[in-house]
Amino acid sequence: MSQPPDLQSHFRLRPASPADLPALNALISASTTRFCSTAYTPSQIRAMIGQATANRYDSLISNSTYYVACPADNPALIIASGGWSPRRTVYYDWGSTTAAEYEQFNPEEDPAWIRGVYVHPEYARRGLARRVVRECEAAASRAIPKFTRYTLSSTMNAVPFYQA
């Protein structure tokens, strides 16, 4: 993958679509394999990839709350992704249908969840994850104006990024 000299002005964010799933799965695999290797064992990494590529983000994609970043001149090349959810459940258990698991947050009391932020290793450290997270925060606030706080779960290796 070639990198433009000024990536920030050469990429676009757009809502992900079901057609993006093969590219998203490749992104998730590449990102998790590379960035989690300092904090997790190979078997843990394989499990993380298996969970993340097993329809984990389908509900966000169908709700247009999962975004992909692509070079402006190549919208099929997904180099980063992330989404948000107004639900208490971080990840849906597709085998369960209890209402409590799908309970929406109260935006006056609860934060929106930022979920599934990935960056392709060849595009790391160029502000893409930060841009994806900011878009998720802005989109959550546009959709539900009372959302003013956000939270996320993170892998151990990504904690320093989110603390910065």
C-alpha positions as protocol buffer text, in pm:
chain_id: "A"
residue {
  index: 1
  type: MET
  ca { x: 0 y: 0 z: 0 }
}
residue {
  index: 2
  type: SER
  ca { x: 140 y: 337 z: -93 }
}
residue {
  index: 3
  type: GLN
  ca { x: 97 y: 628 z: 143 }
}
residue {
  index: 4
  type: PRO
  ca { x: 23 y: 983 z: 31 }
}
residue {
  index: 5
  type: PRO
  ca { x: 258 y: 1241 z: 183 }
}
residue {
  index: 6
  type: ASP
  ca { x: -27 y: 1423 z: 362 }
}
residue {
  index: 7
  type: LEU
  ca { x: -267 y: 1145 z: 455 }
}
residue {
  index: 8
  type: GLN
  ca { x: -508 y: 1367 z: 650 }
}
residue {
  index: 9
  type: SER
  ca { x: -608 y: 1559 z: 337 }
}
residue {
  index: 10
  type: HIS
  ca { x: -609 y: 1251 z: 116 }
}
residue {
  index: 11
  type: PHE
  ca { x: -852 y: 1021 z: 289 }
}
residue {
  index: 12
  type: ARG
  ca { x: -1227 y: 1021 z: 334 }
}
residue {
  index: 13
  type: LEU
  ca { x: -1454 y: 874 z: 599 }
}
residue {
  index: 14
  type: ARG
  ca { x: -1779 y: 710 z: 498 }
}
residue {
  index: 15
  type: PRO
  ca { x: -2029 y: 474 z: 656 }
}
residue {
  index: 16
  type: ALA
  ca { x: -1933 y: 110 z: 609 }
}
residue {
  index: 17
  type: SER
  ca { x: -2158 y: -115 z: 404 }
}
residue {
  index: 18
  type: PRO
  ca { x: -2204 y: -493 z: 396 }
}
residue {
  index: 19
  type: ALA
  ca { x: -1997 y: -496 z: 76 }
}
residue {
  index: 20
  type: ASP
  ca { x: -1701 y: -375 z: 286 }
}
residue {
  index: 21
  type: LEU
  ca { x: -1697 y: -685 z: 508 }
}
residue {
  index: 22
  type: PRO
  ca { x: -1417 y: -873 z: 326 }
}
residue {
  index: 23
  type: ALA
  ca { x: -1193 y: -563 z: 334 }
}
residue {
  index: 24
  type: LEU
  ca { x: -1290 y: -492 z: 696 }
}
residue {
  index: 25
  type: ASN
  ca { x: -1204 y: -847 z: 797 }
}
residue {
  index: 26
  type: ALA
  ca { x: -864 y: -811 z: 627 }
}
residue {
  index: 27
  type: LEU
  ca { x: -807 y: -479 z: 807 }
}
residue {
  index: 28
  type: ILE
  ca { x: -905 y: -626 z: 1144 }
}
residue {
  index: 29
  type: SER
  ca { x: -674 y: -922 z: 1092 }
}
residue {
  index: 30
  type: ALA
  ca { x: -375 y: -711 z: 984 }
}
residue {
  index: 31
  type: SER
  ca { x: -425 y: -452 z: 1258 }
}
residue {
  index: 32
  type: THR
  ca { x: -481 y: -704 z: 1538 }
}
residue {
  index: 33
  type: THR
  ca { x: -192 y: -926 z: 1429 }
}
residue {
  index: 34
  type: ARG
  ca { x: 54 y: -638 z: 1414 }
}
residue {
  index: 35
  type: PHE
  ca { x: -48 y: -418 z: 1705 }
}
residue {
  index: 36
  type: CYS
  ca { x: -151 y: -679 z: 1961 }
}
residue {
  index: 37
  type: SER
  ca { x: 165 y: -888 z: 1930 }
}
residue {
  index: 38
  type: THR
  ca { x: 336 y: -693 z: 2209 }
}
residue {
  index: 39
  type: ALA
  ca { x: 64 y: -763 z: 2465 }
}
residue {
  index: 40
  type: TYR
  ca { x: -101 y: -1092 z: 2366 }
}
residue {
  index: 41
  type: THR
  ca { x: -3 y: -1447 z: 2275 }
}
residue {
  index: 42
  type: PRO
  ca { x: -56 y: -1578 z: 1921 }
}
residue {
  index: 43
  type: SER
  ca { x: -353 y: -1788 z: 2037 }
}
residue {
  index: 44
  type: GLN
  ca { x: -513 y: -1485 z: 2204 }
}
residue {
  index: 45
  type: ILE
  ca { x: -464 y: -1285 z: 1886 }
}
residue {
  index: 46
  type: ARG
  ca { x: -625 y: -1558 z: 1675 }
}
residue {
  index: 47
  type: ALA
  ca { x: -921 y: -1562 z: 1916 }
}
residue {
  index: 48
  type: MET
  ca { x: -955 y: -1183 z: 1899 }
}
residue {
  index: 49
  type: ILE
  ca { x: -952 y: -1190 z: 1519 }
}
residue {
  index: 50
  type: GLY
  ca { x: -1205 y: -1474 z: 1515 }
}
residue {
  index: 51
  type: GLN
  ca { x: -1441 y: -1284 z: 1743 }
}
residue {
  index: 52
  type: ALA
  ca { x: -1402 y: -952 z: 1563 }
}
residue {
  index: 53
  type: THR
  ca { x: -1459 y: -1099 z: 1219 }
}
residue {
  index: 54
  type: ALA
  ca { x: -1760 y: -1310 z: 1321 }
}
residue {
  index: 55
  type: ASN
  ca { x: -2032 y: -1053 z: 1250 }
}
residue {
  index: 56
  type: ARG
  ca { x: -1935 y: -845 z: 1554 }
}
residue {
  index: 57
  type: TYR
  ca { x: -1996 y: -513 z: 1380 }
}
residue {
  index: 58
  type: ASP
  ca { x: -2289 y: -609 z: 1156 }
}
residue {
  index: 59
  type: SER
  ca { x: -2544 y: -420 z: 1366 }
}
residue {
  index: 60
  type: LEU
  ca { x: -2332 y: -104 z: 1352 }
}
residue {
  index: 61
  type: ILE
  ca { x: -2291 y: -139 z: 976 }
}
residue {
  index: 62
  type: SER
  ca { x: -2665 y: -190 z: 925 }
}
residue {
  index: 63
  type: ASN
  ca { x: -2734 y: 117 z: 1144 }
}
residue {
  index: 64
  type: SER
  ca { x: -2477 y: 328 z: 954 }
}
residue {
  index: 65
  type: THR
  ca { x: -2282 y: 387 z: 1276 }
}
residue {
  index: 66
  type: TYR
  ca { x: -1962 y: 211 z: 1165 }
}
residue {
  index: 67
  type: TYR
  ca { x: -1721 y: 409 z: 950 }
}
residue {
  index: 68
  type: VAL
  ca { x: -1431 y: 331 z: 722 }
}
residue {
  index: 69
  type: ALA
  ca { x: -1145 y: 554 z: 615 }
}
residue {
  index: 70
  type: CYS
  ca { x: -1026 y: 521 z: 257 }
}
residue {
  index: 71
  type: PRO
  ca { x: -782 y: 710 z: 38 }
}
residue {
  index: 72
  type: ALA
  ca { x: -977 y: 973 z: -157 }
}
residue {
  index: 73
  type: ASP
  ca { x: -860 y: 824 z: -485 }
}
residue {
  index: 74
  type: ASN
  ca { x: -933 y: 462 z: -384 }
}
residue {
  index: 75
  type: PRO
  ca { x: -1260 y: 428 z: -187 }
}
residue {
  index: 76
  type: ALA
  ca { x: -1238 y: 47 z: -198 }
}
residue {
  index: 77
  type: LEU
  ca { x: -911 y: 44 z: 3 }
}
residue {
  index: 78
  type: ILE
  ca { x: -1010 y: 48 z: 370 }
}
residue {
  index: 79
  type: ILE
  ca { x: -724 y: 172 z: 588 }
}
residue {
  index: 80
  type: ALA
  ca { x: -906 y: 242 z: 916 }
}
residue {
  index: 81
  type: SER
  ca { x: -1243 y: 182 z: 1077 }
}
residue {
  index: 82
  type: GLY
  ca { x: -1450 y: 236 z: 1389 }
}
residue {
  index: 83
  type: GLY
  ca { x: -1804 y: 291 z: 1507 }
}
residue {
  index: 84
  type: TRP
  ca { x: -2033 y: 387 z: 1791 }
}
residue {
  index: 85
  type: SER
  ca { x: -2337 y: 243 z: 1962 }
}
residue {
  index: 86
  type: PRO
  ca { x: -2609 y: 379 z: 2191 }
}
residue {
  index: 87
  type: ARG
  ca { x: -2653 y: 37 z: 2351 }
}
residue {
  index: 88
  type: ARG
  ca { x: -2546 y: -88 z: 2692 }
}
residue {
  index: 89
  type: THR
  ca { x: -2422 y: -412 z: 2539 }
}
residue {
  index: 90
  type: VAL
  ca { x: -2076 y: -365 z: 2396 }
}
residue {
  index: 91
  type: TYR
  ca { x: -2112 y: -662 z: 2160 }
}
residue {
  index: 92
  type: TYR
  ca { x: -2434 y: -836 z: 2070 }
}
residue {
  index: 93
  type: ASP
  ca { x: -2472 y: -1202 z: 2150 }
}
residue {
  index: 94
  type: TRP
  ca { x: -2650 y: -1306 z: 1830 }
}
residue {
  index: 95
  type: GLY
  ca { x: -2796 y: -1612 z: 2000 }
}
residue {
  index: 96
  type: SER
  ca { x: -2979 y: -1408 z: 2264 }
}
residue {
  index: 97
  type: THR
  ca { x: -3287 y: -1191 z: 2235 }
}
residue {
  index: 98
  type: THR
  ca { x: -3347 y: -1061 z: 2587 }
}
residue {
  index: 99
  type: ALA
  ca { x: -3453 y: -697 z: 2592 }
}
residue {
  index: 100
  type: ALA
  ca { x: -3210 y: -605 z: 2871 }
}
residue {
  index: 101
  type: GLU
  ca { x: -2914 y: -698 z: 2652 }
}
residue {
  index: 102
  type: TYR
  ca { x: -3022 y: -448 z: 2389 }
}
residue {
  index: 103
  type: GLU
  ca { x: -3126 y: -170 z: 2626 }
}
residue {
  index: 104
  type: GLN
  ca { x: -3033 y: 171 z: 2498 }
}
residue {
  index: 105
  type: PHE
  ca { x: -2823 y: 406 z: 2703 }
}
residue {
  index: 106
  type: ASN
  ca { x: -2978 y: 703 z: 2872 }
}
residue {
  index: 107
  type: PRO
  ca { x: -2773 y: 980 z: 2706 }
}
residue {
  index: 108
  type: GLU
  ca { x: -2822 y: 1209 z: 3004 }
}
residue {
  index: 109
  type: GLU
  ca { x: -2649 y: 957 z: 3230 }
}
residue {
  index: 110
  type: ASP
  ca { x: -2458 y: 710 z: 3014 }
}
residue {
  index: 111
  type: PRO
  ca { x: -2181 y: 754 z: 2757 }
}
residue {
  index: 112
  type: ALA
  ca { x: -2205 y: 628 z: 2401 }
}
residue {
  index: 113
  type: TRP
  ca { x: -1971 y: 338 z: 2320 }
}
residue {
  index: 114
  type: ILE
  ca { x: -1695 y: 383 z: 2064 }
}
residue {
  index: 115
  type: ARG
  ca { x: -1629 y: 40 z: 1918 }
}
residue {
  index: 116
  type: GLY
  ca { x: -1400 y: -148 z: 1686 }
}
residue {
  index: 117
  type: VAL
  ca { x: -1128 y: 106 z: 1603 }
}
residue {
  index: 118
  type: TYR
  ca { x: -869 y: -46 z: 1369 }
}
residue {
  index: 119
  type: VAL
  ca { x: -591 y: 103 z: 1154 }
}
residue {
  index: 120
  type: HIS
  ca { x: -394 y: -82 z: 889 }
}
residue {
  index: 121
  type: PRO
  ca { x: -30 y: -112 z: 1005 }
}
residue {
  index: 122
  type: GLU
  ca { x: 99 y: 57 z: 689 }
}
residue {
  index: 123
  type: TYR
  ca { x: -106 y: 366 z: 778 }
}
residue {
  index: 124
  type: ALA
  ca { x: -38 y: 378 z: 1153 }
}
residue {
  index: 125
  type: ARG
  ca { x: 64 y: 691 z: 1343 }
}
residue {
  index: 126
  type: ARG
  ca { x: -89 y: 932 z: 1093 }
}
residue {
  index: 127
  type: GLY
  ca { x: -393 y: 1043 z: 1292 }
}
residue {
  index: 128
  type: LEU
  ca { x: -645 y: 806 z: 1135 }
}
residue {
  index: 129
  type: ALA
  ca { x: -761 y: 642 z: 1459 }
}
residue {
  index: 130
  type: ARG
  ca { x: -802 y: 980 z: 1622 }
}
residue {
  index: 131
  type: ARG
  ca { x: -1002 y: 1103 z: 1320 }
}
residue {
  index: 132
  type: VAL
  ca { x: -1224 y: 793 z: 1330 }
}
residue {
  index: 133
  type: VAL
  ca { x: -1287 y: 834 z: 1704 }
}
residue {
  index: 134
  type: ARG
  ca { x: -1372 y: 1204 z: 1658 }
}
residue {
  index: 135
  type: GLU
  ca { x: -1614 y: 1119 z: 1377 }
}
residue {
  index: 136
  type: CYS
  ca { x: -1783 y: 860 z: 1599 }
}
residue {
  index: 137
  type: GLU
  ca { x: -1820 y: 1115 z: 1879 }
}
residue {
  index: 138
  type: ALA
  ca { x: -1960 y: 1376 z: 1640 }
}
residue {
  index: 139
  type: ALA
  ca { x: -2198 y: 1127 z: 1477 }
}
residue {
  index: 140
  type: ALA
  ca { x: -2328 y: 1008 z: 1815 }
}
residue {
  index: 141
  type: SER
  ca { x: -2390 y: 1369 z: 1919 }
}
residue {
  index: 142
  type: ARG
  ca { x: -2568 y: 1444 z: 1590 }
}
residue {
  index: 143
  type: ALA
  ca { x: -2788 y: 1137 z: 1620 }
}
residue {
  index: 144
  type: ILE
  ca { x: -2866 y: 1179 z: 1989 }
}
residue {
  index: 145
  type: PRO
  ca { x: -2777 y: 1537 z: 2091 }
}
residue {
  index: 146
  type: LYS
  ca { x: -2779 y: 1459 z: 2462 }
}
residue {
  index: 147
  type: PHE
  ca { x: -2474 y: 1234 z: 2421 }
}
residue {
  index: 148
  type: THR
  ca { x: -2182 y: 1435 z: 2552 }
}
residue {
  index: 149
  type: ARG
  ca { x: -1970 y: 1155 z: 2696 }
}
residue {
  index: 150
  type: TYR
  ca { x: -1811 y: 858 z: 2524 }
}
residue {
  index: 151
  type: THR
  ca { x: -1637 y: 542 z: 2637 }
}
residue {
  index: 152
  type: LEU
  ca { x: -1463 y: 247 z: 2478 }
}
residue {
  index: 153
  type: SER
  ca { x: -1303 y: -84 z: 2555 }
}
residue {
  index: 154
  type: SER
  ca { x: -945 y: -123 z: 2444 }
}
residue {
  index: 155
  type: THR
  ca { x: -684 y: -388 z: 2397 }
}
residue {
  index: 156
  type: MET
  ca { x: -388 y: -350 z: 2632 }
}
residue {
  index: 157
  type: ASN
  ca { x: -154 y: -230 z: 2358 }
}
residue {
  index: 158
  type: ALA
  ca { x: -389 y: 58 z: 2262 }
}
residue {
  index: 159
  type: VAL
  ca { x: -431 y: 206 z: 2609 }
}
residue {
  index: 160
  type: PRO
  ca { x: -143 y: 457 z: 2563 }
}
residue {
  index: 161
  type: PHE
  ca { x: -304 y: 583 z: 2241 }
}
residue {
  index: 162
  type: TYR
  ca { x: -635 y: 653 z: 2414 }
}
residue {
  index: 163
  type: GLN
  ca { x: -464 y: 812 z: 2713 }
}
residue {
  index: 164
  type: ALA
  ca { x: -278 y: 1057 z: 2488 }
}
